Coordinates of C-alpha atoms (C1' of nucleotides) in Angstrom, one line a residue:
Chain A
M6 CA 0.0 0.0 0.0
S7 CA 2.7 2.4 0.9
Q8 CA 5.7 1.9 -1.3
T9 CA 8.3 3.4 1.0
V10 CA 7.2 1.5 4.1
D11 CA 6.8 -1.6 2.0
R12 CA 10.4 -1.4 0.9
A13 CA 11.6 -0.7 4.4
L14 CA 9.8 -3.7 5.8
T15 CA 11.1 -5.9 2.9
I16 CA 14.6 -4.8 3.6
L17 CA 14.1 -5.6 7.3
A18 CA 12.8 -9.0 6.5
S19 CA 15.7 -9.7 4.2
L20 CA 18.1 -8.9 7.0
G21 CA 16.5 -11.7 8.9
E22 CA 18.3 -14.0 6.6
G23 CA 21.6 -12.6 7.7
P24 CA 23.6 -9.4 7.8
A25 CA 24.1 -7.5 4.6
S26 CA 26.1 -4.6 3.2
L27 CA 24.4 -1.6 1.8
E28 CA 24.8 -2.8 -1.8
Q29 CA 23.6 -6.3 -1.0
A30 CA 20.6 -5.0 0.9
A31 CA 19.7 -2.7 -2.0
G32 CA 20.2 -5.6 -4.4
R33 CA 17.9 -7.9 -2.5
I34 CA 14.9 -5.7 -2.8
G35 CA 15.9 -4.2 -6.2
V36 CA 16.3 -0.5 -5.4
H37 CA 19.1 2.0 -5.8
K38 CA 21.8 2.1 -3.2
S39 CA 20.9 5.6 -2.1
T40 CA 17.3 4.6 -1.5
A41 CA 18.3 1.6 0.5
L42 CA 20.7 3.8 2.5
R43 CA 17.9 6.2 3.5
L44 CA 15.6 3.4 4.5
L45 CA 18.3 1.7 6.5
R46 CA 19.2 4.9 8.2
T47 CA 15.6 5.4 9.3
L48 CA 15.4 1.8 10.5
E49 CA 18.6 2.4 12.3
E50 CA 17.4 5.5 14.0
H51 CA 14.6 3.5 15.5
G52 CA 16.9 0.7 16.5
F53 CA 15.3 -1.9 14.2
V54 CA 18.6 -2.5 12.4
H55 CA 22.1 -2.0 13.7
R56 CA 25.2 -1.2 11.9
Q57 CA 28.1 -3.3 12.9
S58 CA 31.7 -2.2 12.7
D59 CA 32.3 -3.6 9.3
H60 CA 29.5 -1.4 8.0
R61 CA 27.2 -4.2 7.5
Y62 CA 23.6 -4.1 8.7
R63 CA 22.0 -6.6 10.9
L64 CA 18.7 -6.7 12.8
G65 CA 18.7 -4.4 15.8
G66 CA 17.8 -4.7 19.4
R67 CA 14.6 -2.8 19.1
L68 CA 13.1 -5.7 17.3
F69 CA 13.9 -8.0 20.3
S70 CA 12.5 -5.6 22.8
L71 CA 9.3 -4.9 20.9
A72 CA 8.8 -8.6 20.3
Q73 CA 9.4 -9.3 24.0
Q74 CA 7.1 -6.5 25.0
A75 CA 4.4 -7.8 22.8
L76 CA 4.8 -11.3 24.2
E77 CA 4.5 -9.9 27.7
G78 CA 1.4 -8.0 26.7
I79 CA -0.4 -11.2 25.8
D80 CA -1.8 -12.1 29.1
V81 CA -3.1 -15.5 28.1
R82 CA 0.5 -16.5 27.9
Q83 CA 1.3 -15.5 31.4
V84 CA -1.8 -17.1 32.8
S85 CA -1.3 -20.4 31.1
A86 CA 2.5 -20.7 31.6
P87 CA 2.3 -22.7 34.9
Y88 CA -0.4 -25.0 33.5
L89 CA 1.7 -25.8 30.4
A90 CA 4.7 -26.4 32.6
S91 CA 2.6 -28.8 34.8
L92 CA 1.4 -30.7 31.7
N93 CA 4.9 -31.1 30.5
E94 CA 6.1 -32.1 33.9
R95 CA 3.6 -34.9 34.2
Y96 CA 4.1 -36.6 30.8
G97 CA 7.2 -35.2 29.4
H98 CA 5.8 -34.4 26.0
T99 CA 6.2 -31.0 24.3
V100 CA 3.4 -28.6 25.1
H101 CA 2.4 -25.7 22.9
L102 CA 0.4 -22.5 23.2
A103 CA -0.8 -20.8 20.1
V104 CA -3.3 -18.3 18.7
L105 CA -4.9 -17.9 15.3
E106 CA -3.6 -15.2 13.0
G107 CA -5.3 -15.2 9.7
A108 CA -5.0 -18.7 8.3
E109 CA -2.0 -19.4 10.4
V110 CA -1.3 -20.4 13.9
L111 CA 1.2 -18.4 15.8
F112 CA 3.2 -20.2 18.6
L113 CA 3.1 -18.1 21.7
D114 CA 4.8 -20.5 24.1
K115 CA 6.4 -23.8 24.2
V116 CA 7.7 -26.2 26.8
D117 CA 10.1 -28.6 25.4
A118 CA 9.9 -32.4 25.7
R119 CA 11.7 -33.7 28.8
Y120 CA 12.9 -36.9 27.2
P121 CA 16.4 -36.9 25.8
S122 CA 16.3 -35.2 22.5
G123 CA 17.6 -37.8 20.1
S124 CA 17.0 -37.1 16.4
D125 CA 13.9 -39.2 16.5
S126 CA 12.2 -37.3 19.2
W127 CA 12.8 -33.9 17.8
L128 CA 9.7 -32.2 16.8
G129 CA 11.2 -30.2 14.0
P130 CA 12.0 -26.6 13.7
A131 CA 8.5 -25.6 13.1
S132 CA 7.5 -24.9 16.6
R133 CA 9.7 -22.2 18.0
I134 CA 8.1 -19.4 19.8
G135 CA 7.1 -16.8 17.2
K136 CA 7.0 -19.3 14.4
R137 CA 3.9 -19.8 12.4
A138 CA 2.3 -22.7 10.7
P139 CA -0.7 -23.2 8.4
A140 CA -3.8 -23.6 10.6
A141 CA -5.4 -26.3 8.5
A142 CA -2.4 -28.6 9.0
T143 CA -2.2 -28.6 12.7
A144 CA -4.3 -29.7 15.7
L145 CA -3.9 -26.3 17.2
G146 CA -5.1 -24.6 14.0
K147 CA -8.1 -26.9 13.6
V148 CA -9.3 -26.4 17.0
L149 CA -9.1 -22.6 16.6
L150 CA -10.7 -22.6 13.1
A151 CA -13.5 -24.7 14.5
D152 CA -14.5 -21.8 16.7
L153 CA -14.9 -19.4 13.8
S154 CA -18.3 -18.6 12.3
E155 CA -19.0 -19.9 8.8
D156 CA -18.5 -16.4 7.5
Q157 CA -15.2 -15.8 9.2
L158 CA -14.1 -19.3 8.1
A159 CA -14.9 -18.6 4.5
L160 CA -13.0 -15.3 4.7
T161 CA -10.1 -16.9 6.3
L162 CA -9.8 -19.8 3.9
E163 CA -10.1 -17.6 0.9
D164 CA -7.2 -18.2 -1.5
Q165 CA -5.7 -20.7 0.9
E166 CA -3.7 -23.6 -0.5
F167 CA -3.8 -27.1 1.0
P168 CA -0.4 -28.4 0.3
A169 CA 0.4 -32.0 0.9
R170 CA 2.9 -31.6 3.6
T171 CA 2.5 -35.3 4.5
P172 CA 0.4 -38.1 3.0
R173 CA -2.3 -37.4 5.7
S174 CA -2.6 -33.7 5.2
L175 CA -6.0 -32.3 4.5
R176 CA -6.2 -31.3 0.8
S177 CA -9.2 -29.1 0.4
A178 CA -11.5 -26.8 2.2
D179 CA -14.2 -29.4 2.1
E180 CA -12.0 -32.0 3.8
L181 CA -11.2 -29.3 6.4
R182 CA -14.8 -28.4 7.0
A183 CA -15.7 -32.0 7.6
E184 CA -12.9 -32.3 10.0
L185 CA -14.0 -29.1 11.8
T186 CA -17.5 -30.4 12.2
A187 CA -16.0 -33.4 14.1
V188 CA -13.8 -31.0 16.1
R189 CA -16.7 -28.9 17.1
R190 CA -18.7 -31.9 18.3
Q191 CA -15.9 -33.3 20.4
G192 CA -14.3 -30.1 21.6
W193 CA -10.8 -31.1 20.8
S194 CA -8.7 -32.0 17.7
L195 CA -6.2 -34.4 16.6
D196 CA -3.3 -34.2 14.2
Q197 CA -2.1 -37.6 13.0
G198 CA 1.1 -36.8 11.3
E199 CA -0.6 -34.2 9.1
Y200 CA 1.9 -31.5 9.7
E201 CA 5.1 -33.4 10.5
E202 CA 4.8 -37.0 9.4
A203 CA 6.4 -38.4 12.5
V204 CA 4.5 -36.3 15.0
N205 CA 1.1 -36.6 16.6
C206 CA -0.7 -33.9 18.5
V207 CA -3.9 -33.3 20.5
A208 CA -5.2 -29.8 21.0
A209 CA -8.0 -28.1 22.9
P210 CA -9.2 -24.5 23.0
I211 CA -8.7 -22.0 25.7
Q212 CA -11.9 -19.9 26.0
G213 CA -12.2 -16.3 26.8
I214 CA -14.9 -14.5 28.8
D215 CA -17.3 -14.7 26.0
G216 CA -16.8 -18.3 25.3
T217 CA -14.8 -17.9 22.0
A218 CA -11.5 -19.6 21.6
I219 CA -8.7 -17.1 22.2
A220 CA -5.9 -19.6 22.1
A221 CA -5.2 -23.3 22.0
C222 CA -3.0 -25.7 23.9
A223 CA -1.6 -28.8 22.4
I224 CA 0.4 -31.8 23.5
S225 CA 2.8 -33.1 20.8
A226 CA 4.8 -36.3 20.6
P227 CA 6.8 -38.2 18.1
V228 CA 4.8 -41.3 16.9
R229 CA 7.7 -43.4 18.0
L230 CA 7.0 -42.4 21.6
A231 CA 3.2 -42.0 21.6
S232 CA 0.7 -43.5 19.2
V233 CA -2.6 -41.6 18.7
S234 CA -4.4 -43.8 21.1
E235 CA -1.7 -43.2 23.7
L236 CA -1.9 -39.5 23.2
S237 CA -5.7 -39.6 23.4
R238 CA -5.3 -41.1 26.9
L239 CA -3.9 -37.7 27.9
L240 CA -7.1 -35.9 26.7
P241 CA -8.8 -35.6 30.1
E242 CA -5.7 -34.0 31.4
L243 CA -5.5 -31.6 28.5
L244 CA -9.2 -30.7 28.8
C245 CA -8.8 -30.1 32.4
T246 CA -5.8 -27.9 31.8
V247 CA -7.5 -25.7 29.2
E248 CA -10.6 -25.5 31.3
A249 CA -8.5 -24.3 34.2
V250 CA -6.7 -21.8 32.1
S251 CA -10.0 -20.6 30.7
L252 CA -11.3 -20.0 34.1
A253 CA -8.1 -18.4 35.4
Y254 CA -8.1 -16.1 32.3
G255 CA -11.8 -15.4 32.4
G256 CA -11.7 -13.6 35.7
S257 CA -11.6 -15.9 38.6
P258 CA -8.0 -15.9 39.7
T259 CA -8.4 -19.3 41.3
P260 CA -5.2 -21.1 40.8
R261 CA -5.0 -24.8 39.9
W262 CA -8.1 -26.3 41.5
C263 CA -8.0 -28.4 38.4
E264 CA -6.5 -31.5 40.2
N265 CA -9.6 -32.0 42.3
R266 CA -11.9 -32.4 39.4
C267 CA -9.6 -34.0 36.9
G268 CA -10.5 -37.5 37.8
A269 CA -14.2 -36.8 37.1
K270 CA -13.4 -35.1 33.8
H271 CA -13.9 -37.2 30.7
A272 CA -13.7 -36.6 27.0
V273 CA -17.4 -35.6 26.8
R274 CA -17.8 -31.9 26.4
A275 CA -20.7 -29.8 25.4
S276 CA -20.3 -28.6 21.9
H277 CA -19.5 -24.9 21.9
T278 CA -20.8 -22.6 19.2
Chain B
M11 CA 15.4 10.5 7.5
S12 CA 12.4 9.0 5.7
Q13 CA 9.2 10.5 6.9
T14 CA 6.9 7.7 5.9
V15 CA 9.0 4.9 7.3
D16 CA 9.7 7.0 10.4
R17 CA 6.0 7.3 11.0
A18 CA 5.4 3.7 10.3
L19 CA 8.0 2.6 12.8
T20 CA 6.7 5.1 15.4
I21 CA 3.3 3.6 15.0
L22 CA 4.7 0.2 15.4
A23 CA 6.5 1.1 18.5
S24 CA 3.4 2.7 19.9
L25 CA 1.5 -0.5 19.4
G26 CA 4.1 -2.1 21.7
E27 CA 2.3 -0.3 24.5
G28 CA -0.9 -2.1 23.7
P29 CA -3.5 -2.5 21.0
A30 CA -5.0 0.5 19.5
S31 CA -7.9 1.5 17.2
L32 CA -7.1 3.4 14.0
E33 CA -8.0 6.7 15.5
Q34 CA -5.9 6.1 18.7
A35 CA -3.0 5.0 16.6
A36 CA -3.3 8.1 14.4
G37 CA -3.6 10.2 17.5
R38 CA -0.5 8.8 19.2
I39 CA 1.8 9.8 16.4
G40 CA -0.2 12.9 15.4
V41 CA -1.2 12.2 11.8
H42 CA -4.4 12.0 9.9
K43 CA -6.5 8.9 10.2
S44 CA -6.2 8.1 6.6
T45 CA -2.4 8.3 6.7
A46 CA -2.3 6.0 9.7
L47 CA -4.6 3.6 7.9
R48 CA -2.3 3.3 5.0
L49 CA 0.7 2.8 7.2
L50 CA -1.1 0.2 9.3
R51 CA -2.3 -1.6 6.2
T52 CA 1.2 -1.9 4.9
L53 CA 2.5 -3.1 8.2
E54 CA -0.4 -5.6 8.2
E55 CA 0.5 -6.9 4.8
H56 CA 3.9 -7.7 6.1
G57 CA 2.5 -9.3 9.2
F58 CA 4.1 -6.8 11.6
V59 CA 0.8 -5.8 12.9
H60 CA -2.4 -7.8 13.1
R61 CA -5.9 -6.7 13.1
Q62 CA -8.1 -8.4 15.7
S63 CA -11.7 -8.9 15.3
D64 CA -12.7 -5.7 17.1
H65 CA -10.8 -3.8 14.4
R66 CA -8.1 -2.8 16.7
Y67 CA -4.4 -3.3 15.8
R68 CA -1.8 -5.2 17.7
L69 CA 1.7 -6.3 17.0
G70 CA 1.8 -9.2 14.6
G71 CA 3.5 -12.5 14.4
R72 CA 6.1 -11.4 11.9
L73 CA 7.7 -9.5 14.6
F74 CA 8.1 -12.6 16.7
S75 CA 9.5 -14.7 13.9
L76 CA 11.9 -12.1 12.8
A77 CA 13.2 -11.6 16.3
Q78 CA 13.5 -15.3 16.8
Q79 CA 15.3 -15.7 13.5
A80 CA 17.7 -13.0 14.4
L81 CA 18.4 -14.5 17.8
E82 CA 19.1 -17.8 16.2
G83 CA 21.5 -16.2 13.8
I84 CA 23.7 -14.9 16.6
D85 CA 26.1 -17.7 17.0
V86 CA 27.8 -16.5 20.1
R87 CA 24.6 -17.1 21.8
Q88 CA 24.5 -20.8 20.7
V89 CA 28.1 -21.3 21.6
S90 CA 27.9 -19.9 25.0
A91 CA 24.5 -21.3 26.1
P92 CA 25.9 -24.5 27.7
Y93 CA 28.6 -22.5 29.5
L94 CA 26.1 -20.1 30.9
A95 CA 23.9 -22.9 32.0
S96 CA 26.8 -24.6 33.8
L97 CA 27.7 -21.4 35.6
N98 CA 24.2 -21.0 36.7
E99 CA 24.1 -24.7 37.8
R100 CA 27.1 -24.3 40.0
Y101 CA 26.2 -21.2 42.0
G102 CA 22.5 -20.6 41.3
H103 CA 22.9 -17.0 40.5
T104 CA 21.4 -15.4 37.4
V105 CA 23.7 -15.4 34.4
H106 CA 23.5 -13.0 31.5
L107 CA 24.9 -12.7 28.0
A108 CA 24.9 -9.4 26.3
V109 CA 26.4 -7.4 23.4
L110 CA 27.0 -3.7 23.0
E111 CA 24.7 -1.8 20.7
G112 CA 25.6 1.9 20.6
A113 CA 25.6 3.1 24.2
E114 CA 23.4 0.3 25.4
V115 CA 23.8 -3.3 26.2
L116 CA 21.4 -5.8 24.6
F117 CA 20.6 -8.9 26.5
L118 CA 21.0 -11.9 24.3
D119 CA 20.5 -14.6 26.8
K120 CA 19.7 -15.2 30.4
V121 CA 19.6 -18.1 32.8
D122 CA 17.4 -17.4 35.8
A123 CA 18.5 -17.7 39.3
R124 CA 17.8 -21.1 40.8
Y125 CA 16.9 -20.0 44.3
P126 CA 13.3 -19.5 45.1
S127 CA 12.3 -16.2 43.7
G128 CA 10.9 -14.3 46.6
S129 CA 10.4 -10.6 46.0
D130 CA 13.9 -10.0 47.5
S131 CA 15.8 -12.1 45.1
W132 CA 14.1 -10.9 42.0
L133 CA 16.5 -9.0 39.7
G134 CA 13.9 -6.7 38.3
P135 CA 12.4 -6.5 34.9
A136 CA 15.4 -5.0 33.3
S137 CA 17.1 -8.2 32.2
R138 CA 14.7 -10.0 29.9
I139 CA 16.1 -11.3 26.6
G140 CA 15.9 -8.5 24.1
K141 CA 15.8 -5.8 26.8
R142 CA 18.4 -3.1 26.7
A143 CA 20.1 -1.1 29.4
P144 CA 22.5 1.9 29.5
A145 CA 26.0 0.5 29.1
A146 CA 27.6 2.8 31.5
A147 CA 25.4 1.7 34.3
T148 CA 26.0 -2.1 34.1
A149 CA 29.0 -4.4 34.6
L150 CA 28.3 -5.9 31.2
G151 CA 28.3 -2.5 29.6
K152 CA 31.5 -1.4 31.3
V153 CA 33.4 -4.4 30.2
L154 CA 32.3 -3.9 26.7
L155 CA 32.9 -0.2 26.6
A156 CA 36.4 -0.9 28.0
D157 CA 37.2 -2.7 24.8
L158 CA 36.5 0.3 22.5
S159 CA 39.2 2.5 21.2
E160 CA 39.2 6.1 22.5
D161 CA 37.7 7.3 19.3
Q162 CA 34.9 4.8 19.3
L163 CA 34.3 5.5 22.9
A164 CA 34.0 9.3 22.4
L165 CA 31.6 8.6 19.5
T166 CA 29.5 6.3 21.6
L167 CA 29.3 8.6 24.6
E168 CA 28.4 11.6 22.5
D169 CA 25.2 13.1 23.9
Q170 CA 24.9 10.4 26.5
E171 CA 23.3 11.2 29.8
F172 CA 24.5 9.7 33.1
P173 CA 21.3 9.6 35.1
A174 CA 21.5 8.7 38.8
R175 CA 19.6 5.4 38.7
T176 CA 21.0 4.7 42.1
P177 CA 23.2 6.6 44.6
R178 CA 26.2 4.7 43.2
S179 CA 25.6 5.3 39.5
L180 CA 28.4 6.9 37.5
R181 CA 27.5 10.5 36.9
S182 CA 29.8 11.6 34.1
A183 CA 32.0 10.5 31.2
D184 CA 35.1 11.3 33.3
E185 CA 34.0 9.0 36.1
L186 CA 33.2 6.4 33.5
R187 CA 36.6 6.7 31.8
A188 CA 38.4 6.3 35.1
E189 CA 36.3 3.2 35.8
L190 CA 37.1 1.8 32.3
T191 CA 40.8 2.3 32.9
A192 CA 40.5 0.0 35.9
V193 CA 38.4 -2.5 34.0
R194 CA 41.0 -2.6 31.2
R195 CA 43.7 -3.3 33.7
Q196 CA 41.9 -6.1 35.5
G197 CA 40.0 -7.6 32.6
W198 CA 36.6 -7.7 34.3
S199 CA 34.2 -5.3 35.8
L200 CA 32.0 -4.9 38.8
D201 CA 28.6 -3.3 39.3
Q202 CA 27.9 -2.5 43.0
G203 CA 24.3 -1.6 42.9
E204 CA 24.9 1.0 40.2
Y205 CA 22.0 -0.2 38.0
E206 CA 19.6 -1.8 40.4
E207 CA 20.4 -0.7 44.0
A208 CA 19.9 -4.2 45.4
V209 CA 21.8 -6.1 42.8
N210 CA 25.5 -6.7 42.3
C211 CA 27.2 -8.0 39.2
V212 CA 30.5 -9.2 37.9
A213 CA 31.1 -9.3 34.2
A214 CA 33.9 -10.4 31.8
P215 CA 34.3 -10.1 28.1
I216 CA 34.0 -12.9 25.5
Q217 CA 36.6 -12.3 22.9
G218 CA 36.4 -13.0 19.2
I219 CA 39.0 -14.2 16.8
D220 CA 40.7 -10.9 16.6
G221 CA 40.8 -10.4 20.3
T222 CA 38.0 -7.7 20.5
A223 CA 35.2 -8.2 22.9
I224 CA 32.1 -9.4 21.0
A225 CA 29.9 -10.1 23.9
A226 CA 30.1 -10.2 27.7
C227 CA 28.9 -12.6 30.4
A228 CA 27.8 -11.6 33.8
I229 CA 26.8 -13.1 37.1
S230 CA 24.2 -11.2 39.0
A231 CA 22.9 -11.6 42.5
P232 CA 20.9 -9.6 45.0
V233 CA 23.1 -8.0 47.7
R234 CA 21.0 -9.9 50.2
L235 CA 22.4 -13.1 48.9
A236 CA 25.9 -12.2 47.8
S237 CA 28.0 -9.3 48.8
V238 CA 30.5 -7.9 46.4
S239 CA 33.3 -9.9 48.0
E240 CA 31.3 -13.1 47.8
L241 CA 30.6 -12.4 44.2
S242 CA 34.3 -11.7 43.5
R243 CA 35.0 -15.1 44.8
L244 CA 33.3 -16.4 41.7
L245 CA 35.6 -14.4 39.4
P246 CA 38.0 -17.3 38.6
E247 CA 35.0 -19.4 37.5
L248 CA 33.6 -16.5 35.4
L249 CA 37.0 -15.9 33.8
C250 CA 37.4 -19.5 33.0
T251 CA 33.9 -19.6 31.5
V252 CA 34.5 -16.6 29.2
E253 CA 37.8 -18.0 28.2
A254 CA 36.3 -21.3 27.3
V255 CA 33.5 -19.6 25.3
S256 CA 36.1 -17.4 23.6
L257 CA 38.0 -20.4 22.5
A258 CA 35.0 -22.3 21.4
Y259 CA 33.8 -19.3 19.5
G260 CA 37.1 -18.2 18.0
G261 CA 38.8 -21.5 17.5
S262 CA 36.6 -23.5 15.1
P263 CA 33.8 -21.4 13.7
T264 CA 31.4 -24.3 13.2
P265 CA 31.8 -27.9 14.2
R266 CA 30.4 -29.1 10.9
W267 CA 33.3 -27.6 9.2
C268 CA 35.5 -30.7 9.2
E269 CA 32.8 -33.0 8.1
N270 CA 31.8 -31.1 5.1
R271 CA 34.5 -29.0 3.7
C272 CA 33.0 -28.3 0.3
G273 CA 29.7 -27.0 1.7
A274 CA 31.6 -24.9 4.2
K275 CA 33.3 -23.0 1.5
H276 CA 30.0 -21.4 0.6
A277 CA 29.0 -20.7 4.1
V278 CA 30.2 -17.2 4.1
R279 CA 32.3 -16.6 7.1
A280 CA 34.4 -13.8 5.6
S281 CA 36.9 -12.1 7.9
H282 CA 35.7 -8.5 7.3
T283 CA 38.4 -6.7 9.2
Chain C
dT30 C1' -35.6 5.6 12.4
dT31 C1' -32.2 8.8 13.7
dG32 C1' -27.9 10.3 15.2
dG33 C1' -23.2 9.6 16.5
dC34 C1' -19.0 7.3 15.9
dC35 C1' -15.5 5.3 13.5
dA36 C1' -13.4 3.1 9.5
dT37 C1' -12.9 3.8 4.7
dT38 C1' -12.5 6.0 0.1
dG39 C1' -11.7 9.7 -3.7
dC40 C1' -9.2 13.4 -4.7
dA41 C1' -6.2 17.6 -5.6
dG42 C1' -1.9 19.6 -4.0
dC43 C1' 2.6 19.4 -3.3
dC44 C1' 6.0 17.4 -0.3
dC45 C1' 9.5 14.1 -0.2
dG46 C1' 11.1 9.9 -1.9
dT47 C1' 13.7 8.4 -5.9
dG48 C1' 17.6 7.4 -8.9
dC49 C1' 21.4 9.4 -11.3
dA50 C1' 25.8 11.0 -11.1
dA51 C1' 29.7 12.8 -8.8
dC52 C1' 32.7 12.5 -4.8
dG53 C1' 35.5 10.5 -0.9
dC54 C1' 37.8 6.9 0.9
dA55 C1' 40.1 2.6 1.7
dG56 C1' 42.4 -1.5 0.1
dG57 C1' 45.2 -4.1 -3.1
dG58 C1' 47.7 -4.9 -7.1
dT59 C1' 51.5 -3.3 -10.2
Chain D
dA29 C1' 54.1 5.8 -5.1
dC30 C1' 50.6 5.3 -8.3
dC31 C1' 46.3 3.9 -10.1
dC32 C1' 42.3 1.6 -10.0
dT33 C1' 38.5 -0.8 -8.4
dG34 C1' 34.7 -1.2 -5.1
dC35 C1' 31.8 0.7 -1.8
dG36 C1' 29.6 4.1 1.0
dT37 C1' 28.0 8.7 0.9
dT38 C1' 26.2 13.2 -0.8
dG39 C1' 23.6 16.8 -3.9
dC40 C1' 20.1 17.5 -6.8
dA41 C1' 16.2 17.8 -10.1
dC42 C1' 12.1 15.3 -11.3
dG43 C1' 7.7 13.4 -10.6
dG44 C1' 5.6 9.7 -8.1
dG45 C1' 3.2 8.9 -4.2
dC46 C1' 2.2 10.5 0.3
dT47 C1' -0.9 13.6 2.8
dG48 C1' -4.9 15.6 4.8
dC49 C1' -9.6 17.2 3.8
dA50 C1' -14.1 16.0 3.0
dA51 C1' -17.5 12.9 1.9
dT52 C1' -19.3 8.2 2.2
dG53 C1' -20.6 3.9 4.3
dG54 C1' -21.4 0.7 8.1
dC55 C1' -22.4 -0.4 12.8
dC56 C1' -24.4 0.3 17.3
dA57 C1' -27.3 2.4 20.6
dA58 C1' -30.9 5.4 21.9

DNA sequence: TTGGCCATTGCAGCCCGTGCAACGCAGGGT
DNA sequence: ACCCTGCGTTGCACGGGCTGCAATGGCCAA
């Protein structure tokens, strides 16, 4: 929309791939050196890029502080942190917290698996805090999409691709809609190697004051360590956790009374719409 | 330098303080609504801001991923991580890794104290990853400033204030220079409640291939738990650590190097000095 | 239905961003 | 010592695109 800002942001993104000299930076986005210079200077004034002693530009500290500030501002993250840690503590699997952003999920928090991280148990690079992933391909995404109205969903899925990341990936909006219907009914979602072939996930929504899903929580594990049915066995715990977070977030600051009721909690949940 | 980009970045920074409607955002930076709209749209296209369902803007996921990407790209962070963890393991105090950026230190990594975090042992909010702090007021900063040439130092300190954060803060460039002389002689620096009144630190430089300080490592502890002399007792350990990191960092750039020489040729690790 | 509020759009004016070309400077080759 | 190449930086004239006003549209509440 705004050419100048567009270029500045492009140059900023390009620096994410590594430091660059003025000429390189200009080349990467296809503008004249002097143009790139002025953009970089402006970015530098604001601390978004930093000029190192060899005159090359790299991303600056302002980026870190802004990102950090933003993360701190997301209170669902604060609230849920201890619950995620507790889930991780009990079963050792990786736990994720994510929100929906357009047609992608954005990972807000992560507690790494507690088993020794051999190459087989590594969940891939796709789950670092701040990373994003196509919503339709993940348990987290599906549970968040399931909460959208039909209108919102249509808008969100507009122009979306359904690439075959793995053989089990959903390949069309229709497949996704069918899946979402099931997710709505049961209140949680499953990912059987649809995103990373060797990784299974279960996810459930965290609900805000008005009952809409504001975030989602997932347990992920390599198929080698937990089959889908084994993972499903953790469902009651997961549902308890998201319920506790939802309550804690929704107003009542009551900390983990979850454990009292967890035993009684089963997979049956009222469909929320 | 560039008005449009300047405004866009200002608006971005202002969103760091919390979500805002179009009108609020425009008001914060003093431009017309339509102008703010176009800037925000451009930022949104790039994912730096995100529009939530109530039409308000908040910082977007791109910010997180860029920041994360940049953090991963800083290899001194990777290299030193295990050493920092080990230091923390042995004495329980908070350990920091930081670099110099202008007249500020930028915290790259942090291992939190292992003692129960009562209000007395909390180091304050000033040390999160990505946060910055005035270099002259911290042990980390002093040890990094001490490595600059007189010219660089003069340039860096230009227009710098020396606010009295605490009664022991350095109040002028002259005081700082005197301190730096001592730091240079001894090879490490001390912060006796100059930044946070109740916190002491010791810091030492991590040196790159050419012997210049590329980062610094510090041990911090509340005065209640460790007096300056107690902290000084950890100096040998700290110096050992930074030496080990320096060697690990400077000696062999990447461990993969020997396994795959052809590929490594392309991995640009030019000595730009 | 009306009115108010806010996001959004169209548009004319002119500011300011753009790219060219020239300059300064450092490094390396002869 | 010289030149020469490569890169960052500066000055400048042109016109593209940014700006702010005003009008429109959509939503909510009274």
